[in-house]
XYZ file of C-alpha atoms in Angstrom:
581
model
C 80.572 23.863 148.009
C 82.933 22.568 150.708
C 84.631 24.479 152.881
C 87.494 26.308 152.776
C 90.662 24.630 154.167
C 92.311 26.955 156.418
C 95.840 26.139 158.056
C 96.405 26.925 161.781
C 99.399 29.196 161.820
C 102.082 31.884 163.377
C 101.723 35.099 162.412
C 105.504 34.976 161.227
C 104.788 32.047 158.940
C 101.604 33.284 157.131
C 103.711 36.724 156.544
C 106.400 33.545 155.294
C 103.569 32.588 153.071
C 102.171 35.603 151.726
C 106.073 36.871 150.840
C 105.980 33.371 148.911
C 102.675 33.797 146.711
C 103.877 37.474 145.989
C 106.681 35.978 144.446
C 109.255 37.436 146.583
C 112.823 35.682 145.632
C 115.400 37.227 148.162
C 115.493 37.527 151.781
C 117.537 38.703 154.277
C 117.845 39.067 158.172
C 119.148 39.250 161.463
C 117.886 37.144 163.968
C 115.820 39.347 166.738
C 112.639 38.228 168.972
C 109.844 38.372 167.426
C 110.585 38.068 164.245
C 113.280 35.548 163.537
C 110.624 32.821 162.789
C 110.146 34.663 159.431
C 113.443 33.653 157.516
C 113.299 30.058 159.115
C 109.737 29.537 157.533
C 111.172 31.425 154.465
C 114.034 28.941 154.144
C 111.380 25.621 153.472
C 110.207 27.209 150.112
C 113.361 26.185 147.194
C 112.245 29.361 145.036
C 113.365 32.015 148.153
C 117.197 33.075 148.460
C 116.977 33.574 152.185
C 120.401 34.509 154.356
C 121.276 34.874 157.712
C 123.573 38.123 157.732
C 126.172 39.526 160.120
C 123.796 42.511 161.135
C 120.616 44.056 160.515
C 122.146 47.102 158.243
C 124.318 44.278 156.210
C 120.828 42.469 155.625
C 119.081 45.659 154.767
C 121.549 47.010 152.113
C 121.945 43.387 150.616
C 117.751 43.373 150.107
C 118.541 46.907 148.500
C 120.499 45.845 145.836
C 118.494 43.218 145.272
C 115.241 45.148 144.671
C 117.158 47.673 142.921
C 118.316 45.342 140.225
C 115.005 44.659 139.524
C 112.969 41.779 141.980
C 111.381 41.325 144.724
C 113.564 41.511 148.120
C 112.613 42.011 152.087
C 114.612 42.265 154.939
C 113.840 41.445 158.229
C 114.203 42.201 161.885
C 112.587 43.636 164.991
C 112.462 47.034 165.878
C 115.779 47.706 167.434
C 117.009 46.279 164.125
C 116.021 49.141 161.712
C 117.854 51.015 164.204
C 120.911 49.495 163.156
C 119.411 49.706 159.468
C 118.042 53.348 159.680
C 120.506 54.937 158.128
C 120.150 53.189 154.908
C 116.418 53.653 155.474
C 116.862 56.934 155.202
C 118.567 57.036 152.076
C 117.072 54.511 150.344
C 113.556 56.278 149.377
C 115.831 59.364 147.607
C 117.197 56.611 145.068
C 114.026 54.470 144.731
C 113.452 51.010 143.543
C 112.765 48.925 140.855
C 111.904 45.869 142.511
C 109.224 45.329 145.138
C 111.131 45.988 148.458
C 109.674 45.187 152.433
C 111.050 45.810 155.606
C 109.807 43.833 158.270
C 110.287 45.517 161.999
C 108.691 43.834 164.612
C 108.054 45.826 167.483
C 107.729 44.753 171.066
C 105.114 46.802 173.007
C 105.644 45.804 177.108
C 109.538 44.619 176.646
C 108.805 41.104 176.371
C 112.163 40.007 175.189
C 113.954 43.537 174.528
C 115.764 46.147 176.624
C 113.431 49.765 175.063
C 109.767 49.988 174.058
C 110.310 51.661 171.132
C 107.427 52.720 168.416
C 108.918 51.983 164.500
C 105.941 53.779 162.877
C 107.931 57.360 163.300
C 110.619 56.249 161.484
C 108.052 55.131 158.848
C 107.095 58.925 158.926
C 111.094 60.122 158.950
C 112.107 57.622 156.160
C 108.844 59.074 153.979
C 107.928 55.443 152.987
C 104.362 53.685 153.026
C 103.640 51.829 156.147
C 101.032 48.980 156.579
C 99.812 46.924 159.668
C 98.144 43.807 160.274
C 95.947 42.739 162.800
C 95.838 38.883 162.235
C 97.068 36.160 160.378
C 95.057 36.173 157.611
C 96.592 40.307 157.250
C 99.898 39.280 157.451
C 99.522 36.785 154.434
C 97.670 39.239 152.301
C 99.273 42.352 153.313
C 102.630 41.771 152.294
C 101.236 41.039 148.810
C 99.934 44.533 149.029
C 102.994 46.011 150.149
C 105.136 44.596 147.315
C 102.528 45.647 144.521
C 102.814 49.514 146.613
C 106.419 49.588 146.671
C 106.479 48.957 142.531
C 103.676 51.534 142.421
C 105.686 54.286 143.839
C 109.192 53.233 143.363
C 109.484 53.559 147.112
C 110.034 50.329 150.380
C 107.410 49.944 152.148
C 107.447 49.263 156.002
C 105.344 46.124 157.175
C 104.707 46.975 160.928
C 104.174 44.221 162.884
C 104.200 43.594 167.058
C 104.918 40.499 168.865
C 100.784 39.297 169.155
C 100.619 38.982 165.442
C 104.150 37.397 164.996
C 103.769 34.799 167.417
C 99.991 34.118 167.716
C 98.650 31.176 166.220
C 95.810 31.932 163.437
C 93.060 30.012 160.941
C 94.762 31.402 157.902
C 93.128 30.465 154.265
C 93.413 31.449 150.897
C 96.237 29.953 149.853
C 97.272 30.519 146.367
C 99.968 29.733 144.039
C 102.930 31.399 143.640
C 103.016 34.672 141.219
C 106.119 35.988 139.981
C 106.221 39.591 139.462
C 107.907 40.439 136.082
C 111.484 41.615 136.909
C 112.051 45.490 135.909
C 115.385 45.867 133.657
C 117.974 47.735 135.466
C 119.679 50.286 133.796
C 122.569 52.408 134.303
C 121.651 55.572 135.667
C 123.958 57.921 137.552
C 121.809 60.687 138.435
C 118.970 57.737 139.399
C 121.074 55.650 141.935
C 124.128 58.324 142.864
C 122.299 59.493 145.771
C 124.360 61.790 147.287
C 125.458 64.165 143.985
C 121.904 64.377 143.057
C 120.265 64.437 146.899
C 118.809 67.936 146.135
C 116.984 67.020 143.186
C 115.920 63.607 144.501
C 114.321 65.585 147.651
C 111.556 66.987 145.222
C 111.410 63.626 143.946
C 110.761 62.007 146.811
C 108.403 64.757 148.268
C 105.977 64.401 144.792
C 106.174 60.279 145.531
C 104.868 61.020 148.955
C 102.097 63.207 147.577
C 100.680 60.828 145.194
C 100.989 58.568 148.106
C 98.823 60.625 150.482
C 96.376 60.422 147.643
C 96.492 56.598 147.383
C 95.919 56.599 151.366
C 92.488 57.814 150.735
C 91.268 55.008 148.756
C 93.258 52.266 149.653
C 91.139 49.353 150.229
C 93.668 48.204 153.367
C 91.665 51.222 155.635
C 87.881 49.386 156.538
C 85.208 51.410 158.131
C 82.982 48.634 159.955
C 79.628 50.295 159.908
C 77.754 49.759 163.615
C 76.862 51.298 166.515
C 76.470 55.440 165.374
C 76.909 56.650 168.609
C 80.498 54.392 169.300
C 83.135 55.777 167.114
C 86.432 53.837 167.472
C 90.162 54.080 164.920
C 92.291 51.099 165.854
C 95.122 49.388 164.098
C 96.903 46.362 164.375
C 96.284 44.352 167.515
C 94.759 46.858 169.161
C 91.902 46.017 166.491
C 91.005 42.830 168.165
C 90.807 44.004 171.398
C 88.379 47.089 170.390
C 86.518 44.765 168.791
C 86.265 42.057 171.157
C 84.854 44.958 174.184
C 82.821 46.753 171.358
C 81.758 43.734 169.045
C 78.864 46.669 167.622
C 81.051 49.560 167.689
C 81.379 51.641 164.164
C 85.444 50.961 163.736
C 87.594 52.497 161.237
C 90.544 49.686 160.969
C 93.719 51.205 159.524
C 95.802 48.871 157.443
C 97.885 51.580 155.557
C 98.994 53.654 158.849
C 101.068 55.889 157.028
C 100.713 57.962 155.691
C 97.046 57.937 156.970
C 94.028 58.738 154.891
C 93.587 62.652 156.392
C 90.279 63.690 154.737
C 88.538 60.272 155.716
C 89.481 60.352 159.630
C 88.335 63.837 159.392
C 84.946 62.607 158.091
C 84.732 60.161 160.225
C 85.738 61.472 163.677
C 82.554 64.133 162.672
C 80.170 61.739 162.500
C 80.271 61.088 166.304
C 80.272 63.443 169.408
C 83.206 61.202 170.372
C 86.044 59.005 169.077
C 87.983 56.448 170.802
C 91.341 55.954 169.611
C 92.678 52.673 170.507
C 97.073 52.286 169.574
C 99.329 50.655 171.401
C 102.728 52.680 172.921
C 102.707 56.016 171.410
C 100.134 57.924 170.084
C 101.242 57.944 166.871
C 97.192 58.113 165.329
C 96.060 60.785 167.933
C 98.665 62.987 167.344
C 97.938 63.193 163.567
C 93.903 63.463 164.132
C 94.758 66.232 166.349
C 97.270 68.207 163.715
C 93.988 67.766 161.397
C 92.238 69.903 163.464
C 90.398 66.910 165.773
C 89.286 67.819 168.679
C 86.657 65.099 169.479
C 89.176 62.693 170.619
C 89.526 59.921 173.625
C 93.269 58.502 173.387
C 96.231 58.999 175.710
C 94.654 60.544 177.869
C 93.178 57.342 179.389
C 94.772 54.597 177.592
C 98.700 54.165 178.452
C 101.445 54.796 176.237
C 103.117 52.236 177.387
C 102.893 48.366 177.666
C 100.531 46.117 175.179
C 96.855 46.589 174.838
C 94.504 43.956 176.213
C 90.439 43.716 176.203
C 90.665 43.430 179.645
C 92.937 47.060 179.643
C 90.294 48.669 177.155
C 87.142 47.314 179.259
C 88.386 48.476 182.456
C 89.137 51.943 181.023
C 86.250 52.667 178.828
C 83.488 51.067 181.472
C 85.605 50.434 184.033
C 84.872 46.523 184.158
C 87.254 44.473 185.729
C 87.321 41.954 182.968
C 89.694 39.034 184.407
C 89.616 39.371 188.349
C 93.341 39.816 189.256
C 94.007 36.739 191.783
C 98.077 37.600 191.681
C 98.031 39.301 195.378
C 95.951 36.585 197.071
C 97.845 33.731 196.133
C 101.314 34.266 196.745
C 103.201 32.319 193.985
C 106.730 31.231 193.890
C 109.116 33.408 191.828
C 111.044 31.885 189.115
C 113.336 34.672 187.322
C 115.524 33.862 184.226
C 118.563 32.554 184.539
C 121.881 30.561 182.925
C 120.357 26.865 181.853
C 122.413 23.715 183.848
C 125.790 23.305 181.896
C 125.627 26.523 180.030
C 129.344 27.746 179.269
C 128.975 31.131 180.199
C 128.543 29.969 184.098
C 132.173 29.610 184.362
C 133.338 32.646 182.728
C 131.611 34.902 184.876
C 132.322 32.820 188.194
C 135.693 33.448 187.379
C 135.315 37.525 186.337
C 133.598 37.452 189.724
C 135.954 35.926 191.855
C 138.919 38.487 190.072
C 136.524 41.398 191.463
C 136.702 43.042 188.158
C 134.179 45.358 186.806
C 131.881 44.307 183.514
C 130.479 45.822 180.838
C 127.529 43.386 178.860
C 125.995 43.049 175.804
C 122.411 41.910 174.673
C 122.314 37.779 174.604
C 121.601 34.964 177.268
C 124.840 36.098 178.957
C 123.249 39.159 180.135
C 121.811 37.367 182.705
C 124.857 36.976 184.261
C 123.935 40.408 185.558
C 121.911 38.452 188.536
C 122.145 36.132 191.765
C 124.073 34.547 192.507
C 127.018 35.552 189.654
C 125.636 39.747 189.920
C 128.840 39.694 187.483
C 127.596 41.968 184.758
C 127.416 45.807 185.997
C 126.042 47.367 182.585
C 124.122 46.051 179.345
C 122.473 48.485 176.891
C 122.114 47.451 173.614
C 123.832 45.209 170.462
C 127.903 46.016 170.353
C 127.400 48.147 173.372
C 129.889 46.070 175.696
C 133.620 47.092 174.543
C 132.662 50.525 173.622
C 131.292 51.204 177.122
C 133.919 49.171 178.776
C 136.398 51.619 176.810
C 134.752 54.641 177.856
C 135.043 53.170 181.682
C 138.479 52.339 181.299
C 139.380 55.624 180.081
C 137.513 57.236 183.001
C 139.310 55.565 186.054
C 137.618 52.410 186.126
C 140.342 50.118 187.150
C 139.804 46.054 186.110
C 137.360 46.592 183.283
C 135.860 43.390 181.009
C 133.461 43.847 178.500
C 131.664 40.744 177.871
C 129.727 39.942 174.359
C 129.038 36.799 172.483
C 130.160 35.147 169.458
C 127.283 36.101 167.152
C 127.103 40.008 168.628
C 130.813 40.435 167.871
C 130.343 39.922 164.465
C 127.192 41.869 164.605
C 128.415 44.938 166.469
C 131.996 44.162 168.342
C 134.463 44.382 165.866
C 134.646 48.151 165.038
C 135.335 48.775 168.966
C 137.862 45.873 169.674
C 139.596 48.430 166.433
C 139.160 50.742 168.669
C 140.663 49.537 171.246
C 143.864 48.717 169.808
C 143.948 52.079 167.482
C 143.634 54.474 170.869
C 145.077 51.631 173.134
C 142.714 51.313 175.713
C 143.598 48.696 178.892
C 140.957 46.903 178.992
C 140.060 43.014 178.419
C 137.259 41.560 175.931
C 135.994 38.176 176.462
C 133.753 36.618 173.811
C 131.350 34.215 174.795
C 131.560 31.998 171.921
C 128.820 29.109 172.246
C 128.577 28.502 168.797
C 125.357 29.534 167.837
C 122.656 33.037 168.196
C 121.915 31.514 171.720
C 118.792 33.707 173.009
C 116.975 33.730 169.619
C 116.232 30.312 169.074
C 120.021 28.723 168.213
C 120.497 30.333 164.597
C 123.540 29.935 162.850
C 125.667 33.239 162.154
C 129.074 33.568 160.036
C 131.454 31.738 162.451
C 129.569 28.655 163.245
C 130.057 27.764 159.608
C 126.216 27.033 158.318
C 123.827 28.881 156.472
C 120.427 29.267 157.381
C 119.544 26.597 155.094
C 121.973 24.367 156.746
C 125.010 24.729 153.771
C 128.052 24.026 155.002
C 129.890 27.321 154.203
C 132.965 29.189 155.387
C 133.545 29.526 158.939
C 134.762 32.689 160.181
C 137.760 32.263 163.129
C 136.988 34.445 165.625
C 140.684 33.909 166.958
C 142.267 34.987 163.900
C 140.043 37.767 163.018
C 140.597 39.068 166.716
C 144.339 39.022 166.152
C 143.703 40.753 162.793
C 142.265 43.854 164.486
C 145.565 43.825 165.966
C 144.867 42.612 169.260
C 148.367 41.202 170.489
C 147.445 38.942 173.609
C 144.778 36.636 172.686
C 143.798 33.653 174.805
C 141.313 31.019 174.199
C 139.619 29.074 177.431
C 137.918 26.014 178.080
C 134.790 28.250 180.317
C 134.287 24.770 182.052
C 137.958 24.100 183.519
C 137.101 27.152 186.360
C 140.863 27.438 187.519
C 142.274 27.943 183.455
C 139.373 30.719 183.224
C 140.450 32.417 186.563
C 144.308 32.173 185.292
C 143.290 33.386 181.981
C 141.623 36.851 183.315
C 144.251 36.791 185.780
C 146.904 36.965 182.778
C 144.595 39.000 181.372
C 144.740 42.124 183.912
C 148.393 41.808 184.075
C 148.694 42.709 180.382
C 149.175 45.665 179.552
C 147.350 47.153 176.638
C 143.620 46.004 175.057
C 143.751 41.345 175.697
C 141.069 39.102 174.096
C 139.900 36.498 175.945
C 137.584 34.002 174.057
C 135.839 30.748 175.862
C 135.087 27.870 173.402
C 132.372 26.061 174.102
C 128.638 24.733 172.552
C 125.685 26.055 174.226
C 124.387 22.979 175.800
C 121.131 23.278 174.486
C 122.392 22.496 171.077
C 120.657 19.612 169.905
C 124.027 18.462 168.698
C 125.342 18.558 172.582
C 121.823 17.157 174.044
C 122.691 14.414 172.046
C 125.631 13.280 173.494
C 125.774 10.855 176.053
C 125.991 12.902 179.679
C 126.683 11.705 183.190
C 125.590 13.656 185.954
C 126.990 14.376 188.998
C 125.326 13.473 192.657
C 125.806 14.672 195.985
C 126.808 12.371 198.921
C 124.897 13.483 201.734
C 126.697 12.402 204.449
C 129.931 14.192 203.269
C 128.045 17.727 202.529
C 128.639 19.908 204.992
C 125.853 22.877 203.551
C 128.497 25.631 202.867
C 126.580 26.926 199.906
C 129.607 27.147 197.648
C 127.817 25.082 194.635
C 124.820 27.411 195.224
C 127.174 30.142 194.182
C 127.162 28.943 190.521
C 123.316 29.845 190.132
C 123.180 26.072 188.583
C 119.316 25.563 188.025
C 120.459 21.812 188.587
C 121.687 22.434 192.311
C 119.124 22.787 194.801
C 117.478 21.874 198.490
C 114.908 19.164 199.454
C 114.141 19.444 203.234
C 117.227 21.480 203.644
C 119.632 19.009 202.083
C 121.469 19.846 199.013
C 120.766 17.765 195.737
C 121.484 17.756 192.291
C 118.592 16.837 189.770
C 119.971 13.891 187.938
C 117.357 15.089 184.621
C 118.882 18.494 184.386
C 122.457 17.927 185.088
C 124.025 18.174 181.899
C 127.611 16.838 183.984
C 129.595 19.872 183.232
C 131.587 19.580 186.631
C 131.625 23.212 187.315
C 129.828 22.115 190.930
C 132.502 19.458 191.621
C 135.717 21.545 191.037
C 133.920 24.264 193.833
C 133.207 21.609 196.635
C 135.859 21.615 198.654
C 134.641 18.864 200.941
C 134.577 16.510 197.702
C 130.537 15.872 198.454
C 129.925 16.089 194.830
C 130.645 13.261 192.835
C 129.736 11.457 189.000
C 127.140 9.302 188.849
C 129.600 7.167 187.105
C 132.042 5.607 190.099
């Protein structure tokens, strides 16, 4: 017999592929590190209906319906997402489904890309619906399958749980199969079925007998492994904590949860009381522990020396258990030159904020690449919280004495989360400016389209929203839009701005110059002439990754110039030229 062929992939595209053999046919999402790789590998396979939709609780309720009439539906997002989504989550299980129905949420234990470490398996618990975790590739194909054929069981969605080391490591992932298409259940009308809120009471008991039969299935579901070994090293681990339990106790006895909620009671208990003690190995909270301990558990080594916060590593779970410094830690002998984040050459957002700066107002931010605009040299953005955050905050600023506010947000989380407060605004007429960043595209997720850039995820041409006209459809009366590049029309434009009286809009109108569209036009950078530069730092003042010092001169590298002039129209000298004369 040969060998099996096995395909080298992301964790986000084998959960792709195992959504595609369990004959899932509609998808929906919002982009959100680390899981917006999922709908683009969704999008390659003709059978899947996959969208792109204005927020997470828009893509959840669409997947609803969906399911509910009968096939197979998942939304997706990461964890901050089914925030957004919860509340439909919450409702949801009371009604039921017909249709297999998944929600991805991809957490992000140790903030990698996101602004709370936040642990989705308690709303698992809150919602009352099944919950499953991977802890590799080859999981992530095959337990989605699972999840759909769980969620038709019991009539109930089913959370798959994933963190950012499964989504975007790279794994030998085989057993491919063919696509199966689950037979579609036959809608019917049904008032006291899908009217939720009439029948809520009666749906409670409902729901409660679901989750009982559930906790039954928990105890023989073939997703929980015991991995017989050592007898004297008891270990429960889920997820990617799995690996790293495994890789500092390859003989260890490990009970591997794949179906982590609700957990299979009576079998922990049997197992923690086969050893004098049990390691208990989950990343952020201790979700696990804390249930083991309501069993009556006592035999337990968890929180209490692993962290709660942060990811998991073997090195972390060597040095705690036997105190092993697994990879020596070298960062304090060598010093190393610090490189934080910041605004790429030519990106549009640069000028805005030079010119917020320079009018010394205050700024409320939102959650994109412009939030970086929060540090040196611009230091223009004085708050950022969360999606939609921006005008609502800048609002509540503005109404408490905060003289010259701006919220800031971009084009994509307007239409996510903006437009209900720019309402707001007008309706209790708040004096205040919003300026959306609109650079055509979901900038910090990977450049995905979103309603007003006028593309589906599959690349359709499709309607394209105008953020102008929709702004003065909220009622907004002095609307402005501003070339961010031209730094003297954006300073006159906040400057116009603050003299109005009332809630103003100011929107700057350019691509994010990382656009492959924009790379691929023809650029000419700009230089500096030496002998005219006289070192007074004002280009420095842009935060231009481009603009920087060799042996204490000023230069400009020609590769990462993108020639958007901002540098030239701020040297007053007139050192900095184009490469073209």
């Amino acid at each position: 017999m040969g060998r099996e062929k096995k395909h080298l992939m992301q964790g986000n595209a084998a959960i792709a592929r195992g959504a595609y053999e369990a004959g899932v046919h509609f998808a929906a999402a919002y982009p959100g590190t680390p899981s917006s790789e999922i709908p683009v590998e969704l999008a390659q396979y003709k059978e899947i209906d996959v969208q792109w939709a204005a927020n997470e609780k828009v893509a959840f309720d669409e997947a609803m319906g969906f399911a509910i009439s009968g096939k197979r539906a998942m939304a997706i997002m990461k964890y901050v997402g089914v925030n957004v989504a919860s509340d439909s989550l919450m409702v949801f299980p009371y009604g039921g489904t017909l249709g297999g129905f998944v929600l991805v949420s991809a957490d992000d234990p140790g903030m990698h890309s996101s602004q709370n470490e936040q642990d989705n398996r308690y709303l698992a618990k809150v919602a009352k619906v099944p919950m499953i975790e991977p802890s590799d590739g080859q999981e992530a194909k095959e337990f989605i399958k699972e999840a759909f054929e769980i969620s038709e069981q019991f009539g109930l969605p089913v959370m798959l749980r994933t963190t950012m080391r499964i989504c975007h490591t790279k794994f030998n992932v085989g057993g491919f199969t063919e696509r199966v298409e689950a037979a579609p259940k036959e809608y019917k009308v049904d008032i006291p079925t899908w009217v939720v809120p009439v029948f809520a009471k009666s749906k409670r008991a409902i729901l409660d007998d679901k989750f009982s039969r559930l906790e039954q299935f928990a105890e023989t579901c073939e997703l929980n492994v015991i991995e017989e070994g050592d007898k004297n090293i008891g270990i429960i681990t889920s997820g990617a904590a799995y690996q790293y339990a495994r890789e500092i106790f390859p003989n260890a006895t490990i009970f591997k949860l794949g179906m982590t909620w609700p957990l299979p009671k009576q079998r922990l208990i049997d197992f923690c009381s086969r050893f004098d003690k049990v390691y208990v190995m989950e990343e952020q909270e201790a979700f696990l522990e804390e249930h083991l301990r309501i069993y009556g558990v006592t035999n337990l080594m968890g929180k209490d020396i692993f962290p709660s916060t942060g990811e998991m590593s073997a090195a972390l779970v060597d040095n705690v258990v036997n105190g092993a410094e697994f990879i020596p830690d070298y960062s304090k002998e060598f010093p190393i030159i610090q490189r934080p984040p910041q605004l790429c050459a030519g990106c549009p957002h640069r000028g805005m904020y030079y010119a917020l700066k320079k009018s010394k107002t205050f700024v409320t931010g939102d959650i994109g690449c412009y939030t970086l605009g929060c540090l040196p040299p611009l230091s223009a953005m004085h708050t950022s919280f969360c999606m939609g955050a921006s005008i609502g905050n800048g609002f509540g600023f503005a109404r408490g004495g905060m003289e010259r506010v701006v919220a800031v947000i971009g084009d994509s989380t307007f239409i996510h989360g903006g437009i209900p407060s720019l309402i707001d605004t007008v309706y209790n007429k708040a004096n205040m400016i919003t300026v959306i960043l609109d650079n055509r595209t979901t900038g910090m997720t990977g450049h995905q389209d979103h309603p007003a850039t006028g593309y589906t995820l599959k690349g359709e041409k499709t309607f394209e929203i105008d953020i102008e006209q929709l702004v003065k459809a909220c009622g907004v009366e002095f609307v402005k839009k501003v070339d961010p590049y031209d730094l003297e029309e954006s300073y006159q434009a906040v400057q116009e701005a603050l003299a109005f009286d009332g809630p103003s809009v100011l929107i700057t109108y350019r691509p994010c110059a990382l656009l492959e569209s924009e790379k691929r036009k023809p650029k000419t950078p700009f230089m500096v002439i030496e002998e005219e530069c006289i070192e007074c730092g004002a280009c420095h003042k842009l935060g231009c990754p481009a603009i920087t010092k060799v042996v204490g001169n000023t230069v400009i590298d020609y590769n990462n110039c993108t020639g958007c002039s901002m540098c030239e129209q701020v040297c007053k000298p007139g050192a900095i030229v184009t490469t073209a004369k």
